[in-house]
Short mmCIF file of C-alpha atoms and ligand atoms in Angstrom, two decimals:
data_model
loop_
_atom_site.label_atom_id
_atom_site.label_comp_id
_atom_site.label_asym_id
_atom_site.label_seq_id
_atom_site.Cartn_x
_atom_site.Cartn_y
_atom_site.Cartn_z
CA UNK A 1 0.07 19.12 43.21
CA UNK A 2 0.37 22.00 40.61
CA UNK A 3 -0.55 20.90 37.49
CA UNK A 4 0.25 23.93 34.77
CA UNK A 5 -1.96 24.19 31.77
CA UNK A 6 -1.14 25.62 28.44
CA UNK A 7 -3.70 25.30 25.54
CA UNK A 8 -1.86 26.69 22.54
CA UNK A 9 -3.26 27.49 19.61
CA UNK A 10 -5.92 25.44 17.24
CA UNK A 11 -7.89 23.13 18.85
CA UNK A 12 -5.34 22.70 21.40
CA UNK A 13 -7.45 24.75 23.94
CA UNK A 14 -11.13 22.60 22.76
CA UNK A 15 -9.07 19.68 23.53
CA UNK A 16 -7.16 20.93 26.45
CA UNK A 17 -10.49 21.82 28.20
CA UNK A 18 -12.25 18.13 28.12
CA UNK A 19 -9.08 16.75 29.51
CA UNK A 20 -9.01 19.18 31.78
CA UNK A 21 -13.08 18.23 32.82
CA UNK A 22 -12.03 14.17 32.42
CA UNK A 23 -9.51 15.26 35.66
CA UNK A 24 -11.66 17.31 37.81
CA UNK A 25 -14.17 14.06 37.22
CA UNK A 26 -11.73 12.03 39.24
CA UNK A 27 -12.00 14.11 42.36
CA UNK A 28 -8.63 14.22 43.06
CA UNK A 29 -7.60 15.58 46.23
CA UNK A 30 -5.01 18.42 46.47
CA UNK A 31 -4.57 18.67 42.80
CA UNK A 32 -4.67 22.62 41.27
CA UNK A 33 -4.68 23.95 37.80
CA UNK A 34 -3.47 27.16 36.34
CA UNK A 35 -3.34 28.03 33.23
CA UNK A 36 -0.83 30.18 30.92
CA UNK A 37 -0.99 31.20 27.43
CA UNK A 38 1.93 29.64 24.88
CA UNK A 39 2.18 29.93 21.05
CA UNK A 40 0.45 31.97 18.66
CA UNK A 41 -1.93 32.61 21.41
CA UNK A 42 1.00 33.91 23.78
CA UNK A 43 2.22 35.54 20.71
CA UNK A 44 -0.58 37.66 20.06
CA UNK A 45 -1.24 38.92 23.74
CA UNK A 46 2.42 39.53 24.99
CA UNK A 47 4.76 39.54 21.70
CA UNK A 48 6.90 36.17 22.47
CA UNK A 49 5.33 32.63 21.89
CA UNK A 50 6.70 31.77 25.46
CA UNK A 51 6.88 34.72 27.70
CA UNK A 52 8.68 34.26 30.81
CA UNK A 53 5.32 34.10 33.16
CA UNK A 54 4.56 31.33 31.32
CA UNK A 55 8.07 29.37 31.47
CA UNK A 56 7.93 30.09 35.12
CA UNK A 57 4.69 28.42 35.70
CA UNK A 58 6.11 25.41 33.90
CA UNK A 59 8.81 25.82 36.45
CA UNK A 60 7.36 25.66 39.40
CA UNK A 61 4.15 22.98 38.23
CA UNK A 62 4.60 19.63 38.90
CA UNK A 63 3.47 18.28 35.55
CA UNK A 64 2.31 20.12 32.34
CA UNK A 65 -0.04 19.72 30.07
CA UNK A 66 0.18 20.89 26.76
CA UNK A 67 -2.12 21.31 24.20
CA UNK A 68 -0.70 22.37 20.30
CA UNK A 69 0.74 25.43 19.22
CA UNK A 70 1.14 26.05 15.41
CA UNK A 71 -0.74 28.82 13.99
CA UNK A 72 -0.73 29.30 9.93
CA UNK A 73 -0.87 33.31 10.18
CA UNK A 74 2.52 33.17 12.02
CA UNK A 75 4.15 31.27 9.82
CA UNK A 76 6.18 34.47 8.09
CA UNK A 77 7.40 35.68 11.61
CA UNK A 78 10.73 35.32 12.18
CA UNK A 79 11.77 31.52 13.19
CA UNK A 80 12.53 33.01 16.56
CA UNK A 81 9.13 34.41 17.34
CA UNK A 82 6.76 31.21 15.48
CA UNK A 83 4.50 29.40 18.04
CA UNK A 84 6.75 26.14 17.69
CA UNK A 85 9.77 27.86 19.30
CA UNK A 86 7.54 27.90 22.48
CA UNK A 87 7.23 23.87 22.54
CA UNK A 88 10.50 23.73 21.49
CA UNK A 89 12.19 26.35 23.82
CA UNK A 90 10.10 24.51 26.67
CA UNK A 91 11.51 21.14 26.25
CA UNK A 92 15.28 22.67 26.22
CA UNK A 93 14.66 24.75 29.13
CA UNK A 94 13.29 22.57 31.59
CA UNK A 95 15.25 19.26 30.01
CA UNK A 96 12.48 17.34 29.05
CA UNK A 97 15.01 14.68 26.93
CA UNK A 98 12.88 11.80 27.03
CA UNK A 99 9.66 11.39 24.91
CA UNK A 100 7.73 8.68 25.72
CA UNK A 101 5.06 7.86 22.86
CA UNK A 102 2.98 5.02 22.80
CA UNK A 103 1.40 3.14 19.83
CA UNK A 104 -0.95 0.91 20.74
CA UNK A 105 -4.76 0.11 19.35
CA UNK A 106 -7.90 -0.11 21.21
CA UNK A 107 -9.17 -3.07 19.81
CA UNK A 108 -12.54 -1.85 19.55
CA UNK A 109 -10.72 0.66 17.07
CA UNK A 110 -9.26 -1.94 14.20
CA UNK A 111 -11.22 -0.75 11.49
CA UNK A 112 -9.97 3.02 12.10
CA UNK A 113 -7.01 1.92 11.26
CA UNK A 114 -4.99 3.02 8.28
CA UNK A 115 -3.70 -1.06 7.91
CA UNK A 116 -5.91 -3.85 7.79
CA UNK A 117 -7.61 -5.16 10.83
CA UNK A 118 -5.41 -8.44 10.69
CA UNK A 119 -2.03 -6.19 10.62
CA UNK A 120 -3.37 -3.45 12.99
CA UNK A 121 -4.30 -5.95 15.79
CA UNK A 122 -1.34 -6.81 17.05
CA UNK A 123 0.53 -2.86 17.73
CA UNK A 124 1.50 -2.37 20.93
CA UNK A 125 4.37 -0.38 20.41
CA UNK A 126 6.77 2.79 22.67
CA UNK A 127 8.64 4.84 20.76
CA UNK A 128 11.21 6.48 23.36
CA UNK A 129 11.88 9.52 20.94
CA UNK A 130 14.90 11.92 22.26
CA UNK A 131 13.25 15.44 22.67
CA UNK A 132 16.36 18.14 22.99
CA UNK A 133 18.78 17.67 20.37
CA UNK A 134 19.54 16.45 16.90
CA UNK A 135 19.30 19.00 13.74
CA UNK A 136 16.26 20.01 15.46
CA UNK A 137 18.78 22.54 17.80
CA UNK A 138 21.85 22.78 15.85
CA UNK A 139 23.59 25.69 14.07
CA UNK A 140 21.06 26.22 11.74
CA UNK A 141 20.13 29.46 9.29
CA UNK A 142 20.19 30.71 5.54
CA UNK A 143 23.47 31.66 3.69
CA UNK A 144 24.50 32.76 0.40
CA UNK A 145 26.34 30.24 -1.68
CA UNK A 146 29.71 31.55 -3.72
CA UNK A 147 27.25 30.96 -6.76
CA UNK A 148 24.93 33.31 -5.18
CA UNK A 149 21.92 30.76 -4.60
CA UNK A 150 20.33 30.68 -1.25
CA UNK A 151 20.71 28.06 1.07
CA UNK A 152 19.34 26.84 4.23
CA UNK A 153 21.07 24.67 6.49
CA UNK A 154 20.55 22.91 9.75
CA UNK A 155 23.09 21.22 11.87
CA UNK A 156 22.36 17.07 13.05
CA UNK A 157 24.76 16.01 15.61
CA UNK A 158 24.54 14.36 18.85
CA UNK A 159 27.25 13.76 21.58
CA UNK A 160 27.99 10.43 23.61
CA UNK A 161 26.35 11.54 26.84
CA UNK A 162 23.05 12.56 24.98
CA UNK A 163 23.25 9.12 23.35
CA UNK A 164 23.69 7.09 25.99
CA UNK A 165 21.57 9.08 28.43
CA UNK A 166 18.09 8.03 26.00
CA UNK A 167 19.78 4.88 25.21
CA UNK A 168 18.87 3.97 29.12
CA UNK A 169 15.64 5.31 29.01
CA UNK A 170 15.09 2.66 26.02
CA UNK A 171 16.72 -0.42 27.75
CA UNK A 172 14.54 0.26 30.68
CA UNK A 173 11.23 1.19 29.03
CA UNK A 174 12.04 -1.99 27.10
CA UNK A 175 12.75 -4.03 30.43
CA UNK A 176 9.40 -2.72 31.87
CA UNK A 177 7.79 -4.05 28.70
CA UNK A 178 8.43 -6.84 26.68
CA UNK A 179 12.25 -6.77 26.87
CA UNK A 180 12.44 -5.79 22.97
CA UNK A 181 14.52 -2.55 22.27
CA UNK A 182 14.81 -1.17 18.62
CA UNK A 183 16.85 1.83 18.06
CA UNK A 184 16.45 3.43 14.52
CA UNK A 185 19.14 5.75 13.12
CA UNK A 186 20.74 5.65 9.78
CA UNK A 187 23.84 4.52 10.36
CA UNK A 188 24.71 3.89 6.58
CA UNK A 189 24.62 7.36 5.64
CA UNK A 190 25.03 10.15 8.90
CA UNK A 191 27.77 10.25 11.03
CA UNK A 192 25.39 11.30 13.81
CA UNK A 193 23.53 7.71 13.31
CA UNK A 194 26.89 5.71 13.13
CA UNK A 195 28.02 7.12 16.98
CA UNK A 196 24.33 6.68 17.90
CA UNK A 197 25.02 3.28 16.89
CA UNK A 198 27.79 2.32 18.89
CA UNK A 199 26.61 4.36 21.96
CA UNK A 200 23.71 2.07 21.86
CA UNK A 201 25.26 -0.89 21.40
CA UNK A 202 27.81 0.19 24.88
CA UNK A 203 24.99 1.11 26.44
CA UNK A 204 23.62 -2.46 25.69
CA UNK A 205 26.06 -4.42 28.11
CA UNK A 206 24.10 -3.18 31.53
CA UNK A 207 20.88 -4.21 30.16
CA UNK A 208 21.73 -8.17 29.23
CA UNK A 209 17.90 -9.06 29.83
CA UNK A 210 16.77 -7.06 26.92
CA UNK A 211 16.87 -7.79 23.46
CA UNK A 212 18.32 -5.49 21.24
CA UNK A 213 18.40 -4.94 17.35
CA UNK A 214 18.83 -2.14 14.70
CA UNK A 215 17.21 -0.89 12.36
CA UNK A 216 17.22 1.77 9.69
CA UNK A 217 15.11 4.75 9.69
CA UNK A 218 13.73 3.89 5.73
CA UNK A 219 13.55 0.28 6.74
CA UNK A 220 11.92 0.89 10.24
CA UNK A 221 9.26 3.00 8.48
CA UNK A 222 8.15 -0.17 5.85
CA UNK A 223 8.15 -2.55 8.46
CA UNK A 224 6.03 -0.28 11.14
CA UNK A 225 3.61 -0.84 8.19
CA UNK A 226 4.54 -4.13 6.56
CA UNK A 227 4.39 -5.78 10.72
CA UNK A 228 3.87 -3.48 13.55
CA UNK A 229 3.48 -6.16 15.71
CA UNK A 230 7.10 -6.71 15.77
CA UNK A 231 8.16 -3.90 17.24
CA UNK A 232 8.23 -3.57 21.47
CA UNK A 233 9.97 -0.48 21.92
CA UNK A 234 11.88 2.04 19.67
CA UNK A 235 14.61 4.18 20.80
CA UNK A 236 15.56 7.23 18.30
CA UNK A 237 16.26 10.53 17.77
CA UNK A 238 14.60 13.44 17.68
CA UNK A 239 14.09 14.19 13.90
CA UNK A 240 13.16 10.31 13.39
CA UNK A 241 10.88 9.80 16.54
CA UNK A 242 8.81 13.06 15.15
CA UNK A 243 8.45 11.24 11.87
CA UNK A 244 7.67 7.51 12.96
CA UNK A 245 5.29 8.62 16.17
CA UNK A 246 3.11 10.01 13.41
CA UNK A 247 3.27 7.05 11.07
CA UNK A 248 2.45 4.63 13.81
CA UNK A 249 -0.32 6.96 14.80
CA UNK A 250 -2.26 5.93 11.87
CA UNK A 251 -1.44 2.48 12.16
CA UNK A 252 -2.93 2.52 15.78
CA UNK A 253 -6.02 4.30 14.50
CA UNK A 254 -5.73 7.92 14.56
CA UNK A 255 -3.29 11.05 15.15
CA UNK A 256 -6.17 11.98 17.70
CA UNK A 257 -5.56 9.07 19.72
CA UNK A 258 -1.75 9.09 20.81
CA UNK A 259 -1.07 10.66 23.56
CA UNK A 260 2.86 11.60 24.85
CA UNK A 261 4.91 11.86 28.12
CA UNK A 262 8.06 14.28 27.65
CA UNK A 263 9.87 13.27 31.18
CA UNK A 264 13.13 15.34 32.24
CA UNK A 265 16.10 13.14 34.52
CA UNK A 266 13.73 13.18 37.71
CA UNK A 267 10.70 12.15 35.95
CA UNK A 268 9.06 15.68 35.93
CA UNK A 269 6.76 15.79 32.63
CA UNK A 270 5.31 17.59 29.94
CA UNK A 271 2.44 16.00 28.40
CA UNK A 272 0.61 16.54 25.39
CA UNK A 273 -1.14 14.82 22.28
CA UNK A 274 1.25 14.10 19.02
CA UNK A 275 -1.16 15.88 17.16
CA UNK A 276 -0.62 19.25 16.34
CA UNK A 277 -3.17 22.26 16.34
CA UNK A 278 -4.91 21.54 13.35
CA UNK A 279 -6.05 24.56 12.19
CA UNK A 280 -8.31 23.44 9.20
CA UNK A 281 -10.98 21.94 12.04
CA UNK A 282 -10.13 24.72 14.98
CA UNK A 283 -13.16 25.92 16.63
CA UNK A 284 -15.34 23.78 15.22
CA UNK A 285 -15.96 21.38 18.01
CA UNK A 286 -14.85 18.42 16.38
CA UNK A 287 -11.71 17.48 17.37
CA UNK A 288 -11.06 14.21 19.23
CA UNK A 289 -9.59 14.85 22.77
CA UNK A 290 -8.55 11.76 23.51
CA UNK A 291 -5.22 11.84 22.88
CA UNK A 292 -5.34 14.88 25.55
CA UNK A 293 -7.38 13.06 27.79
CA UNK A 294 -5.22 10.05 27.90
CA UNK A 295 -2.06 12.13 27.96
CA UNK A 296 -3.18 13.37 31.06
CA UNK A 297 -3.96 9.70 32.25
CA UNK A 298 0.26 9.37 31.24
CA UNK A 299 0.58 12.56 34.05
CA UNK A 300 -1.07 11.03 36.46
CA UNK A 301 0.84 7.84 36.24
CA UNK A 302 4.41 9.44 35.37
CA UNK A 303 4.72 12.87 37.35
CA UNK A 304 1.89 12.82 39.90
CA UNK A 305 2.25 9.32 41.43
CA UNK A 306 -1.65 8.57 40.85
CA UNK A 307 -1.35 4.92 39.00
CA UNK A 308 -4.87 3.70 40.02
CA UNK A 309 -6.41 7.02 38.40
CA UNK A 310 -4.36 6.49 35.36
CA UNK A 311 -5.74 3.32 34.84
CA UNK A 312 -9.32 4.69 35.30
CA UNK A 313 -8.63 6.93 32.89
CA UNK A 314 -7.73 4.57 30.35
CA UNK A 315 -10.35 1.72 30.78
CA UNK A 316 -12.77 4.88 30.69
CA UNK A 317 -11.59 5.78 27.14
CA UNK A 318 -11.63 1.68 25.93
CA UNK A 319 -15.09 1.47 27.41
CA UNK A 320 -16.54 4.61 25.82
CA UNK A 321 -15.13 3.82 22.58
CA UNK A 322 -16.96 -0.37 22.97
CA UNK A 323 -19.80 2.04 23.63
CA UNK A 324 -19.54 3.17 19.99
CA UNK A 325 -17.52 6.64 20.72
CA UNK A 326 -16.17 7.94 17.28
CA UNK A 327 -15.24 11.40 16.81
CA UNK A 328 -14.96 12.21 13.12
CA UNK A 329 -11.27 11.22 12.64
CA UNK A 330 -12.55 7.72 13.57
CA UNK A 331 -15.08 8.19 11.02
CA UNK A 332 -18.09 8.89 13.63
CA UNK A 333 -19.67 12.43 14.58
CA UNK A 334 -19.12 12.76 18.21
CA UNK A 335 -18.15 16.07 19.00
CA UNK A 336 -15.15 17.22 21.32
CA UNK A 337 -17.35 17.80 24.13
CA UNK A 338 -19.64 14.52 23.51
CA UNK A 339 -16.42 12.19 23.59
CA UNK A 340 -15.35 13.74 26.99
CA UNK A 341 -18.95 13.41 28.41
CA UNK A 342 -18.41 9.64 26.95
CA UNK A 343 -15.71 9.09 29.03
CA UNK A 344 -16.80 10.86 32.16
CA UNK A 345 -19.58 8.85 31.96
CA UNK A 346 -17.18 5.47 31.55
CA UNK A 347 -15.39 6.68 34.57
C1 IPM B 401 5.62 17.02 17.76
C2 IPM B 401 5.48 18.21 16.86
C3 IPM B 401 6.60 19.21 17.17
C4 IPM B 401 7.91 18.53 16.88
C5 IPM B 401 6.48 20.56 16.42
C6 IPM B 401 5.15 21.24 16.69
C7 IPM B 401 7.63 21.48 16.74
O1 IPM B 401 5.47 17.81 15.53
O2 IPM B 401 5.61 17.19 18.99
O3 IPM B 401 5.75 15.91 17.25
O4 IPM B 401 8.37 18.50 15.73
O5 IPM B 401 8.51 18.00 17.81
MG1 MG B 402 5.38 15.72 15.28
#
C-alpha cells in the first residue's frame, strides 16, 4: 500500500506530519509513505504548484493525503500558477468527483460549538459535495464590457451524467446511513440548479428506500443553523458543498475538526482536512491536526480496506478529547504535536 503525501503550504505540513505519526502508531503492515511537494511550496522549488512528479505520485499511490495549499504571497500570480490550481487540477485529473464530508460532534466537544449545546448535540450530518465541476471549472476569465468597465466572469453549468453520477453517491451514502437524502441547489434562480433538480429527482426512482427532499441553498444554510439535527445527508454541488461544509464545521465544533474523503468511480481517494492552510497561525505549532488525523482514519476505511484501524483511529481522537484535549481553536492550548501525542496515547 502506497500511501502519497503532500503537505502544502501553511500549517498543512505541521498537521500533515502528526497524522502522518498517528499512522505509523498503528503498525500497519505493508503500508509506505512518500512524500511530494504541491502548492506554494511546489511553486517555489519547481515553478508550477503541481509539477508532474508530483501528479504522478498521486497516480500511482493508493490513497492521498493532502494537507492545504493557499499561500497569501502568491496570491498576484497568475490564476494558472496560484497554489489552489494544484488541489484543484488534482481532483480533475485523477477524477476525484465525490467529496465525502462529514459533520458530526464529539459530544465531549458541545460547548466548542458555534450553536448552543442543546442545538449542537444532535449533528450528525454527510455532505456528499460534487468535487469536479460547477462554475468552479467553467469558461471563466476577465473581459472588457462595450462600456469599457472590467468584468470577470465564471461559467456554472453541469450536465445530466455529472448529475446523476453524485446523485448515486448521495442515495447510497444516504442508504448506508439513516436513509435521509437532501440535495441543495437553487432551483428558483439557476438553470444549472433546476436540471440538478430533476436529475435528482430521476435518479430518485432506484433508491425507493431512501427519503428524499429539497432544499434551497439560502434556506439549507438557516436551517443547518436553526436544526442541524435534521439533516442525514446532503447531496450538492461543488460551489455550495464548499460553502455549507464550512458552515457546518462550526456547528460541529471547529474547522480543525472535519476531516474529508474525495473518492474517484473505483473508490480511490484523496483525503484531506476542510480547513485550509491558515497562514495567520503557520509555523507556530498550534494548529489542531485532527481533522488530518481523522482524515486519514477516512483513508484507511475508504481506499486502504483497514476498517478496524479506522475505527481505532476515531475512538482514539473521542477519548483524547474526554481526556480534556483542546487545541486553541477549541479554546484550550494543546499544541499540534501535544494533540497527536494525545491520541497516540488513546490508541
Ligand atoms: C476546500 C477548499 C478548496 C475549494 C480551495 C482551497 C480551492 O476551500 O477544499 O473546501 O474551494 O474546494
Ligand atoms: Mg472550502
Amino acid at each position: 500500500m502506497l500511501v502519497a503525501s503532500l503537505p502544502g503550504d501553511g500549517i498543512g505540513p505541521e498537521v500533515t506530519r502528526q497524522a502522518l505519526r498517528v499512522l505509523d502508531a498503528l503498525g500497519l503492515e505493508g503500508l509506505t509513505v512518500e512524500e511530494a511537494p504541491i502548492g506554494g511550496a511546489a511553486y517555489r522549488a519547481s515553478g508550477h504548484p503541481l509539477p508532474d512528479e508530483t501528479l504522478d505520485l498521486a497516480r500511482r499511490a493508493d490513497a492521498i493525503l493532502f494537507g492545504a495549499v493557499g499561500d497569501p504571497d502568491c496570491d498576484d500570480l497568475e490564476r494558472h500558477l496560484r497554489p489552489e490550481q494544484a488541489i484543484l487540477g488534482i481532483r480533475k485529473a485523477l477524477g476525484l468527483f465525490a467529496n465525502l464530508r462529514p459533520a458530526n460532534l464529539f459530544p465531549e466537544l458541545a460547548d466548542a460549538s458555534a450553536l448552543r449545546p442543546e442545538i449542537a448535540r444532535d449533528i450528525d450530518v454527510m455532505i456528499v459535495r460534487e468535487l469536479t465541476g460547477d462554475v468552479y471549472f467553467g469558461d471563466k476569465g476577465m473581459r472588457t464590457t462595450e462600456a469599457g468597465l472590467r468584468e470577470g466572469y465564471d461559467l456554472m453549468s453541469y450536465d445530466e451524467a455529472e448529475i446523476a453520477r453524485i446523485a448515486r453517491t448521495g442515495f447510497e451514502t444516504a442508504r448506508a446511513r439513516d436513509g435521509k437524502l437532501c440535495s441543495v441547489d437553487k432551483a428558483n434562480v439557476l438553470e444549472t440548479s433546476q436540471l440538478w433538480r430533476d436529475v435528482v429527482t430521476e435518479v430518485a426512482a432506484d433508491y425507493a428506500n431512501v427519503e428524499l427532499s429539497h432544499l434551497y441553498v439560502d434556506n439549507a444554510a438557516m436551517q443547518l443553523v436553526r436544526d442541524p439535527g435534521q439533516f442525514d445527508t446532503i447531496v450538492t454541488g461543488n460551489l455550495f458543498g464548499d460553502i455549507l461544509s464550512d458552515l457546518a464545521s462550526m456547528c460541529a465544533g471547529s474547522i480543525g475538526m472535519l476531516p474529508s474523503a474525495s473518492l474517484d468511480k473505483d473508490g480511490k481517494g484523496l483525503y484531506e482536512p476542510i480547513h485550509g492552510s491558515a497562514p495567520d497561525i503557520a509555523g507556530q505549532g498550534k494548529a489542531n491536526p485532527l481533522a488530518t488525523i481523522l482524515s486519514a482514519g477516512m483513508m484507511l476505511r475508504y481506499s486502504l480496506d483497514q476498517a478496524e484501524a479506522a475505527d481505532r483511529i476515531e475512538a482514539a481522537v473521542g477519548r483524547a478529547l474526554a481526556g480534556g484535549l483542546r487545541t486553541a481553536d477549541l479554546g484550550g492550548s494543546a499544541t499540534t504535536v501535544e494533540a497527536a501525542d494525545a491520541v497516540i496515547a488513546a490508541l
